[in-house]
Amino acid sequence: EKELEKARLWGFVTDSTFAYFDGTVIGEAALRYYGQNTTILDVAASLHVDRQTIRNYRDKFVCVCALYASEKGLIRLNGKEAR
């Protein structure tokens, strides 16, 4: 039951992160990179930007995801899992 709750919380975190970036180029890049399992090079080419831009988008996406995960007690700053 604990694992099921943890999985539910992670689902909330990912859904919330995608919703946060919905309608933005970062959201589109994340959908292509994570949702379609596309490479950074392919995402960059399809969005007509360079690889570093996609890496910056990815980093922003991951930071927001980490904030949601921290809010739900799934991660901590010291790297140890909270639950």
Short mmCIF file of N, CA and C in Angstrom, two decimals:
data_model
loop_
_atom_site.label_atom_id
_atom_site.label_comp_id
_atom_site.label_asym_id
_atom_site.label_seq_id
_atom_site.Cartn_x
_atom_site.Cartn_y
_atom_site.Cartn_z
N GLU A 1 0.82 -1.19 0.00
CA GLU A 1 0.00 0.00 0.00
C GLU A 1 0.87 1.26 0.00
N LYS A 2 1.98 1.21 0.73
CA LYS A 2 2.89 2.35 0.76
C LYS A 2 3.48 2.62 -0.63
N GLU A 3 3.83 1.55 -1.33
CA GLU A 3 4.38 1.71 -2.68
C GLU A 3 3.34 2.26 -3.65
N LEU A 4 2.10 1.84 -3.48
CA LEU A 4 1.03 2.34 -4.33
C LEU A 4 0.82 3.84 -4.11
N GLU A 5 0.86 4.27 -2.87
CA GLU A 5 0.73 5.69 -2.56
C GLU A 5 1.90 6.48 -3.13
N LYS A 6 3.07 5.92 -3.03
CA LYS A 6 4.27 6.57 -3.58
C LYS A 6 4.14 6.72 -5.10
N ALA A 7 3.69 5.68 -5.76
CA ALA A 7 3.49 5.73 -7.21
C ALA A 7 2.44 6.77 -7.57
N ARG A 8 1.37 6.86 -6.78
CA ARG A 8 0.33 7.85 -7.02
C ARG A 8 0.90 9.26 -6.89
N LEU A 9 1.73 9.47 -5.87
CA LEU A 9 2.34 10.79 -5.68
C LEU A 9 3.28 11.15 -6.82
N TRP A 10 4.05 10.18 -7.29
CA TRP A 10 4.93 10.44 -8.43
C TRP A 10 4.12 10.75 -9.69
N GLY A 11 2.99 10.10 -9.84
CA GLY A 11 2.10 10.42 -10.95
C GLY A 11 1.61 11.85 -10.86
N PHE A 12 1.24 12.28 -9.65
CA PHE A 12 0.83 13.66 -9.43
C PHE A 12 1.96 14.62 -9.81
N VAL A 13 3.18 14.28 -9.39
CA VAL A 13 4.35 15.13 -9.66
C VAL A 13 4.57 15.29 -11.16
N THR A 14 4.56 14.19 -11.89
CA THR A 14 4.81 14.30 -13.33
C THR A 14 3.66 15.02 -14.03
N ASP A 15 2.42 14.69 -13.66
CA ASP A 15 1.27 15.37 -14.27
C ASP A 15 1.32 16.87 -13.98
N SER A 16 1.65 17.24 -12.76
CA SER A 16 1.72 18.65 -12.38
C SER A 16 2.82 19.37 -13.12
N THR A 17 3.94 18.71 -13.31
CA THR A 17 5.06 19.33 -14.02
C THR A 17 4.70 19.58 -15.48
N PHE A 18 4.10 18.58 -16.12
CA PHE A 18 3.68 18.78 -17.51
C PHE A 18 2.61 19.88 -17.59
N ALA A 19 1.70 19.93 -16.64
CA ALA A 19 0.66 20.96 -16.63
C ALA A 19 1.27 22.36 -16.44
N TYR A 20 2.29 22.44 -15.59
CA TYR A 20 2.96 23.72 -15.33
C TYR A 20 3.53 24.31 -16.63
N PHE A 21 4.06 23.45 -17.47
CA PHE A 21 4.69 23.90 -18.71
C PHE A 21 3.79 23.78 -19.94
N ASP A 22 2.53 23.44 -19.72
CA ASP A 22 1.60 23.27 -20.84
C ASP A 22 1.52 24.55 -21.67
N GLY A 23 1.60 24.38 -22.98
CA GLY A 23 1.50 25.53 -23.88
C GLY A 23 2.76 26.32 -24.06
N THR A 24 3.87 25.83 -23.50
CA THR A 24 5.16 26.52 -23.63
C THR A 24 6.11 25.66 -24.46
N VAL A 25 7.16 26.30 -24.94
CA VAL A 25 8.16 25.56 -25.70
C VAL A 25 8.87 24.53 -24.81
N ILE A 26 9.02 24.85 -23.54
CA ILE A 26 9.62 23.89 -22.61
C ILE A 26 8.72 22.67 -22.48
N GLY A 27 7.43 22.90 -22.38
CA GLY A 27 6.49 21.79 -22.31
C GLY A 27 6.52 20.94 -23.57
N GLU A 28 6.60 21.59 -24.72
CA GLU A 28 6.67 20.85 -25.99
C GLU A 28 7.95 20.03 -26.07
N ALA A 29 9.06 20.63 -25.66
CA ALA A 29 10.33 19.90 -25.66
C ALA A 29 10.26 18.69 -24.71
N ALA A 30 9.67 18.88 -23.54
CA ALA A 30 9.55 17.79 -22.57
C ALA A 30 8.66 16.67 -23.11
N LEU A 31 7.56 17.04 -23.75
CA LEU A 31 6.69 16.02 -24.34
C LEU A 31 7.43 15.20 -25.39
N ARG A 32 8.22 15.87 -26.19
CA ARG A 32 8.97 15.16 -27.23
C ARG A 32 10.09 14.32 -26.62
N TYR A 33 10.78 14.88 -25.64
CA TYR A 33 11.93 14.18 -25.04
C TYR A 33 11.50 13.03 -24.15
N TYR A 34 10.58 13.29 -23.24
CA TYR A 34 10.14 12.26 -22.30
C TYR A 34 8.96 11.46 -22.82
N GLY A 35 7.98 12.15 -23.38
CA GLY A 35 6.76 11.49 -23.81
C GLY A 35 6.92 10.62 -25.05
N GLN A 36 7.81 11.03 -25.93
CA GLN A 36 8.02 10.28 -27.17
C GLN A 36 9.37 9.59 -27.20
N ASN A 37 10.11 9.69 -26.10
CA ASN A 37 11.42 9.05 -25.98
C ASN A 37 12.32 9.41 -27.17
N THR A 38 12.40 10.71 -27.44
CA THR A 38 13.18 11.23 -28.54
C THR A 38 14.52 11.75 -28.01
N THR A 39 15.54 11.72 -28.83
CA THR A 39 16.85 12.21 -28.40
C THR A 39 16.88 13.74 -28.34
N ILE A 40 17.83 14.26 -27.60
CA ILE A 40 18.01 15.71 -27.52
C ILE A 40 18.26 16.29 -28.90
N LEU A 41 19.05 15.61 -29.70
CA LEU A 41 19.34 16.10 -31.06
C LEU A 41 18.07 16.18 -31.90
N ASP A 42 17.24 15.15 -31.82
CA ASP A 42 15.99 15.16 -32.60
C ASP A 42 15.03 16.24 -32.12
N VAL A 43 14.94 16.42 -30.80
CA VAL A 43 14.07 17.47 -30.27
C VAL A 43 14.58 18.83 -30.71
N ALA A 44 15.88 19.04 -30.61
CA ALA A 44 16.47 20.31 -31.03
C ALA A 44 16.18 20.60 -32.50
N ALA A 45 16.37 19.60 -33.34
CA ALA A 45 16.12 19.79 -34.78
C ALA A 45 14.66 20.10 -35.05
N SER A 46 13.76 19.40 -34.37
CA SER A 46 12.34 19.60 -34.63
C SER A 46 11.84 20.96 -34.13
N LEU A 47 12.50 21.51 -33.11
CA LEU A 47 12.11 22.82 -32.58
C LEU A 47 12.98 23.95 -33.13
N HIS A 48 13.94 23.61 -33.98
CA HIS A 48 14.83 24.58 -34.63
C HIS A 48 15.64 25.38 -33.62
N VAL A 49 16.18 24.65 -32.63
CA VAL A 49 17.07 25.26 -31.63
C VAL A 49 18.30 24.36 -31.49
N ASP A 50 19.30 24.82 -30.75
CA ASP A 50 20.49 23.99 -30.56
C ASP A 50 20.35 23.06 -29.36
N ARG A 51 21.29 22.15 -29.24
CA ARG A 51 21.25 21.16 -28.15
C ARG A 51 21.29 21.81 -26.78
N GLN A 52 22.08 22.85 -26.64
CA GLN A 52 22.20 23.51 -25.33
C GLN A 52 20.87 24.11 -24.90
N THR A 53 20.12 24.63 -25.83
CA THR A 53 18.80 25.17 -25.50
C THR A 53 17.89 24.06 -24.97
N ILE A 54 17.91 22.90 -25.61
CA ILE A 54 17.11 21.77 -25.14
C ILE A 54 17.58 21.33 -23.76
N ARG A 55 18.88 21.33 -23.53
CA ARG A 55 19.39 20.98 -22.20
C ARG A 55 18.92 21.98 -21.16
N ASN A 56 18.90 23.26 -21.51
CA ASN A 56 18.39 24.28 -20.58
C ASN A 56 16.91 24.06 -20.29
N TYR A 57 16.13 23.75 -21.32
CA TYR A 57 14.71 23.45 -21.13
C TYR A 57 14.54 22.24 -20.22
N ARG A 58 15.34 21.20 -20.48
CA ARG A 58 15.26 19.98 -19.67
C ARG A 58 15.58 20.29 -18.21
N ASP A 59 16.61 21.10 -17.98
CA ASP A 59 16.99 21.44 -16.61
C ASP A 59 15.88 22.20 -15.89
N LYS A 60 15.23 23.13 -16.57
CA LYS A 60 14.11 23.86 -15.97
C LYS A 60 12.96 22.92 -15.65
N PHE A 61 12.68 22.00 -16.57
CA PHE A 61 11.61 21.03 -16.36
C PHE A 61 11.91 20.16 -15.14
N VAL A 62 13.13 19.67 -15.05
CA VAL A 62 13.52 18.81 -13.93
C VAL A 62 13.50 19.58 -12.61
N CYS A 63 13.87 20.85 -12.62
CA CYS A 63 13.83 21.65 -11.38
C CYS A 63 12.40 21.78 -10.86
N VAL A 64 11.46 22.07 -11.75
CA VAL A 64 10.06 22.18 -11.32
C VAL A 64 9.56 20.82 -10.83
N CYS A 65 9.93 19.77 -11.53
CA CYS A 65 9.56 18.42 -11.11
C CYS A 65 10.10 18.14 -9.71
N ALA A 66 11.33 18.52 -9.45
CA ALA A 66 11.93 18.31 -8.13
C ALA A 66 11.21 19.11 -7.06
N LEU A 67 10.77 20.31 -7.38
CA LEU A 67 10.03 21.11 -6.41
C LEU A 67 8.71 20.44 -6.05
N TYR A 68 8.00 19.95 -7.05
CA TYR A 68 6.76 19.23 -6.76
C TYR A 68 7.03 17.97 -5.94
N ALA A 69 8.10 17.25 -6.28
CA ALA A 69 8.44 16.02 -5.55
C ALA A 69 8.80 16.34 -4.11
N SER A 70 9.51 17.43 -3.90
CA SER A 70 9.88 17.84 -2.55
C SER A 70 8.63 18.23 -1.76
N GLU A 71 7.74 18.95 -2.43
CA GLU A 71 6.49 19.37 -1.78
C GLU A 71 5.68 18.17 -1.30
N LYS A 72 5.74 17.07 -2.04
CA LYS A 72 5.00 15.86 -1.69
C LYS A 72 5.81 14.93 -0.78
N GLY A 73 7.01 15.34 -0.41
CA GLY A 73 7.83 14.55 0.50
C GLY A 73 8.50 13.35 -0.15
N LEU A 74 8.63 13.37 -1.46
CA LEU A 74 9.24 12.24 -2.17
C LEU A 74 10.76 12.33 -2.24
N ILE A 75 11.30 13.54 -2.17
CA ILE A 75 12.75 13.75 -2.18
C ILE A 75 13.10 14.80 -1.15
N ARG A 76 14.37 14.82 -0.78
CA ARG A 76 14.90 15.83 0.14
C ARG A 76 16.17 16.38 -0.45
N LEU A 77 16.56 17.55 0.01
CA LEU A 77 17.75 18.20 -0.52
C LEU A 77 19.03 17.42 -0.24
N ASN A 78 19.07 16.68 0.84
CA ASN A 78 20.29 15.94 1.14
C ASN A 78 20.39 14.66 0.31
N GLY A 79 19.46 14.46 -0.60
CA GLY A 79 19.52 13.33 -1.50
C GLY A 79 18.87 12.06 -0.97
N LYS A 80 18.45 12.08 0.26
CA LYS A 80 17.80 10.90 0.83
C LYS A 80 16.31 10.98 0.61
N GLU A 81 15.74 9.85 0.31
CA GLU A 81 14.31 9.78 0.09
C GLU A 81 13.56 10.07 1.39
N ALA A 82 12.52 10.86 1.30
CA ALA A 82 11.79 11.23 2.50
C ALA A 82 10.84 10.14 2.98
N ARG A 83 10.34 9.35 2.05
CA ARG A 83 9.36 8.31 2.44
C ARG A 83 9.89 6.95 2.13
#
